[in-house]
Coordinates of C-alpha atoms in Angstrom, one line a residue:
X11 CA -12.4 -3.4 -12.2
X12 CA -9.2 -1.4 -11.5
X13 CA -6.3 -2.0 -13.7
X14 CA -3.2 -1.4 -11.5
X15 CA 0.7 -1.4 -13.0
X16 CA 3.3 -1.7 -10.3
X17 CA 7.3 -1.0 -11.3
X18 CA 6.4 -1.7 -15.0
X19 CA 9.2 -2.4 -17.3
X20 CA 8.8 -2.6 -21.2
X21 CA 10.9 -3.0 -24.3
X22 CA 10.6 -2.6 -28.1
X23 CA 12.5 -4.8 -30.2
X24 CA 14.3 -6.3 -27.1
X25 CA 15.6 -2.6 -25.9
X26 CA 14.2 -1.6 -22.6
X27 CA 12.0 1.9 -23.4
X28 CA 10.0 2.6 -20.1
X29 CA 11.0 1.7 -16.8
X30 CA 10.0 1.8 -12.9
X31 CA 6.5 2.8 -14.4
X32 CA 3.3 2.4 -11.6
X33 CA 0.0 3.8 -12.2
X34 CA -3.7 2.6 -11.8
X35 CA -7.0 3.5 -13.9
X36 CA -10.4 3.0 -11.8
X37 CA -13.5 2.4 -12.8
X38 CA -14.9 5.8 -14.4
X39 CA -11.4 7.1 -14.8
X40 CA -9.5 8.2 -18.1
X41 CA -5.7 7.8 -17.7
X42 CA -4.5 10.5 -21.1
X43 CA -1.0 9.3 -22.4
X44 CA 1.6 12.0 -23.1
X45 CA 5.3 12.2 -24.3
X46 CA 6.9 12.7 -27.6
X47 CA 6.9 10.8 -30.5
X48 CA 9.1 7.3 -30.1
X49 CA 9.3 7.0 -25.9
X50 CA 7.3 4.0 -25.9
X51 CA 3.4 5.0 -24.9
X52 CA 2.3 2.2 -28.4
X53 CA 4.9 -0.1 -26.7
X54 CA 2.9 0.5 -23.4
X55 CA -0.2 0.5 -24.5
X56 CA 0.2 -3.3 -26.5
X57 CA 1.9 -4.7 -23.3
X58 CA -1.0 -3.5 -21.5
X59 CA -3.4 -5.3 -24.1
X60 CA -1.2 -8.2 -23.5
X61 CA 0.3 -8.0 -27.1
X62 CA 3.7 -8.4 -25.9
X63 CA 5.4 -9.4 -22.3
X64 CA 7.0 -7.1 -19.8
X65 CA 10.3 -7.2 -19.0
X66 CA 9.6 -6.7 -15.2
X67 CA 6.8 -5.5 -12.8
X68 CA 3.4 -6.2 -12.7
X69 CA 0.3 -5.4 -14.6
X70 CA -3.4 -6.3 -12.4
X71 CA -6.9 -6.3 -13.5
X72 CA -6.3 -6.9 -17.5
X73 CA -7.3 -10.2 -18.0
X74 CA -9.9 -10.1 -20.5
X75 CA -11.3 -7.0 -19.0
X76 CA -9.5 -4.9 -22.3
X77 CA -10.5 -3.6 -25.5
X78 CA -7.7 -2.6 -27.9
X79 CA -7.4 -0.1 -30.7
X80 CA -4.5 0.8 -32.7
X81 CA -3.4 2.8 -35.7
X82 CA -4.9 0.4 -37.5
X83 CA -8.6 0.1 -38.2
X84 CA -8.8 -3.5 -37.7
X85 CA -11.9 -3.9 -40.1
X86 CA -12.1 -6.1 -43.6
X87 CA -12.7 -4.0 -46.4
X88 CA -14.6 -7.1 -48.1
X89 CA -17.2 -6.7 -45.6
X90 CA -20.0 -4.2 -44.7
X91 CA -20.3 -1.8 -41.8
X92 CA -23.2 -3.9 -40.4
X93 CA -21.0 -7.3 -41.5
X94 CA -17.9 -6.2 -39.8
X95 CA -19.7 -5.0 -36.6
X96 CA -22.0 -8.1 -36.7
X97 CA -18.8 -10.3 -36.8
X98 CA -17.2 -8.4 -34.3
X99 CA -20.4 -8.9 -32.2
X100 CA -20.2 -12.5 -32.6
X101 CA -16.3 -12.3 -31.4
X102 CA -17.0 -11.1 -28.0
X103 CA -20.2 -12.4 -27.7
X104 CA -22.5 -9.2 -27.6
X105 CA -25.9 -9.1 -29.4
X106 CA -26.7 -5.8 -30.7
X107 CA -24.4 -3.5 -33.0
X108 CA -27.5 -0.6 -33.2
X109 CA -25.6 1.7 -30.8
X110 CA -22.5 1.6 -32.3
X111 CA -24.2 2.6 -35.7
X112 CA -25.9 5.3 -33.8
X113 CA -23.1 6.2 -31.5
X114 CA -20.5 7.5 -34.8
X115 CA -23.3 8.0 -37.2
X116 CA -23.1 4.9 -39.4
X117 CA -26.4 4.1 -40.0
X118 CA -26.7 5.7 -43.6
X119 CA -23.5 3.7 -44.4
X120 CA -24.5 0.2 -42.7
X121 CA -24.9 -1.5 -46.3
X122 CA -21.6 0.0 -47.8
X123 CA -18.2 -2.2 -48.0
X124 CA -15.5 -1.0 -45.7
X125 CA -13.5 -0.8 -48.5
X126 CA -15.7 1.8 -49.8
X127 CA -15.4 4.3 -47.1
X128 CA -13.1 7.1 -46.5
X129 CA -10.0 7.1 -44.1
X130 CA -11.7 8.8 -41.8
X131 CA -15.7 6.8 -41.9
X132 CA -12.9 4.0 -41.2
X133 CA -11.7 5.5 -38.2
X134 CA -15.3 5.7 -37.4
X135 CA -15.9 2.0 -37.8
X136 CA -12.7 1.1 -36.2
X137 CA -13.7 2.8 -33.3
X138 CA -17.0 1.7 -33.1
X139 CA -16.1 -1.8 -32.8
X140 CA -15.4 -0.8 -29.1
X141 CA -18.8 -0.8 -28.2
X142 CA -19.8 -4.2 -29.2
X143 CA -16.8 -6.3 -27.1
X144 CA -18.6 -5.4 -23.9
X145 CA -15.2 -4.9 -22.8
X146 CA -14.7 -2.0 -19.0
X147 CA -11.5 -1.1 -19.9
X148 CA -10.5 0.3 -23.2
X149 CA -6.9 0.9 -24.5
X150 CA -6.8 3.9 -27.3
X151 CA -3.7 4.4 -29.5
X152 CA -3.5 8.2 -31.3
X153 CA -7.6 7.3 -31.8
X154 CA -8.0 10.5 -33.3
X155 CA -6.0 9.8 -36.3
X156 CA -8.2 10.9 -39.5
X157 CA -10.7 12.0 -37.7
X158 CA -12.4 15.4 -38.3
X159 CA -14.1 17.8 -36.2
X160 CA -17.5 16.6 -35.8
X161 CA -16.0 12.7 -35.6
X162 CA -13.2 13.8 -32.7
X163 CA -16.6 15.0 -30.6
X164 CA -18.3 12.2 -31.7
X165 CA -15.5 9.8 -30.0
X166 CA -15.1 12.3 -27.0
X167 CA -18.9 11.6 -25.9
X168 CA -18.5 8.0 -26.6
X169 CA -15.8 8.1 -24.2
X170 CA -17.6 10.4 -21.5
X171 CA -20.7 7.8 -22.1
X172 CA -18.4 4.9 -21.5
X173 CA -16.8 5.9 -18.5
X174 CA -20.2 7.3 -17.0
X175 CA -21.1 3.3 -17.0
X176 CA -18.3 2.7 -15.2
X177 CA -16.1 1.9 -17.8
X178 CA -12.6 3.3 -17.8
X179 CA -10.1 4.3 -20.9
X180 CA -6.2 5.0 -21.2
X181 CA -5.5 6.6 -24.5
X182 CA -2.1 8.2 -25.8
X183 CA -2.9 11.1 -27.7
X184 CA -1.1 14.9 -28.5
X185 CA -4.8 16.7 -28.6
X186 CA -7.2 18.2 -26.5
X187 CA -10.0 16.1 -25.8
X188 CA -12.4 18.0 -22.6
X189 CA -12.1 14.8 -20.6
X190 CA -11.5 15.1 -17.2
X191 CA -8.9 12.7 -16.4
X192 CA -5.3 12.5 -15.2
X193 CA -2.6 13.3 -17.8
X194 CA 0.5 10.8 -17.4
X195 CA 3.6 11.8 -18.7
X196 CA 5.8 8.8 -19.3
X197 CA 8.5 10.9 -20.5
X198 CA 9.9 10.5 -17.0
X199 CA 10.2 7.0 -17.4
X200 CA 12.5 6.8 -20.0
X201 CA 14.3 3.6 -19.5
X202 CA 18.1 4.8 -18.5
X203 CA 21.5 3.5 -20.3
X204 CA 22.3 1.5 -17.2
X205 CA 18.5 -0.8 -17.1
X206 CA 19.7 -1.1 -21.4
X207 CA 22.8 -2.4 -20.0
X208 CA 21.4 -4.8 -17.2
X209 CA 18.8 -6.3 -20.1
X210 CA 22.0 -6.9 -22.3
X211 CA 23.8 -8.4 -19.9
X212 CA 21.1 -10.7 -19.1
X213 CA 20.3 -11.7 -22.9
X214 CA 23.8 -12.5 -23.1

């Protein structure tokens, strides 16, 4: 399914960030995020997920079709590596977690507590819960974080494997990662003093 954003506006904390902001992601495409620090690609990227409203525009194609990752790791320490995929697995329904062990090299850890792990076997966890929601279209935010060498290339195939089934990814991220896909600069988009006047004007 193509996800397709027409004349997107967004805010964060009720201040417009991005504005007048179109762009669509196919099926076996990867849409790579880009722009300094602060001009809204995590704001994007949750109202994408459906996290948060937009202030104006339209968003088409997102409707349960998207798997979200943030800075966050979104996995309870209490838990194994095999409990916390399994649980995950249960959540969107799939029935095996074996390839996501396999896929970031988890196996040797499946019986340790995620609490247990280092920041970056965390990352690895995190990330891995991708590939039991089932989910086409996944939405990556700085995914890299803690990652080291060998993990970054781990992700990078997982995300070449992904979209050669026909899956497709946006991610915001400042590194390099040999994907061929189209590099967005939102920086472009910056929302302009007068659309922050025109949304005070209307909160008022």
């Amino acid at each position: 399914m193509t996800l397709t954003v027409t004349n997107l506006t967004i805010s964060r904390g009720g201040v417009p960030v991005l504005q007048n902001l179109s762009f669509s992601v196919a099926p076996g495409q990867a849409l790579i995020l880009r722009g300094p620090n602060g001009i809204g690609k995590t704001t994007l990227l949750r109202t994408l997920a459906g996290l948060q409203p937009e202030l104006s525009g339209d968003i088409d194609g997102a409707e349960d079709q998207i798997a979200y990752a943030a800075h966050s790791d979104g996995i309870k320490p209490t838990l194994t590596v095999t409990e916390n995929l399994q649980f995950w697995a249960s959540v969107f329904g799939t029935d095996t977690i074996q390839p996501a062990l396999d896929t970031y090299e988890l196996t040797d850890l499946a019986d340790r507590h995620a609490g247990n792990l280092s920041a970056g076997q965390k990352r690895r966890l995190g990330l891995s819960r991708l590939l039991v929601t089932g989910r086409p279209i996944w939405v990556l935010d700085e995914p890299t974080v803690s990652l080291d060498v060998n993990a970054v290339a781990m992700f990078a195939a997982a995300i070449r494997a992904h979209l050669g089934q026909g899956g497709s990814a946006i991610i915001a991220t400042h590194i390099d990662l040999g994907l061929d896909g189209t590099v967005l600069d939102v920086g472009p988009f910056k929302a302009t003093a007068s659309a922050v006047d025109s949304f005070d004007e209307d909160f008022l």
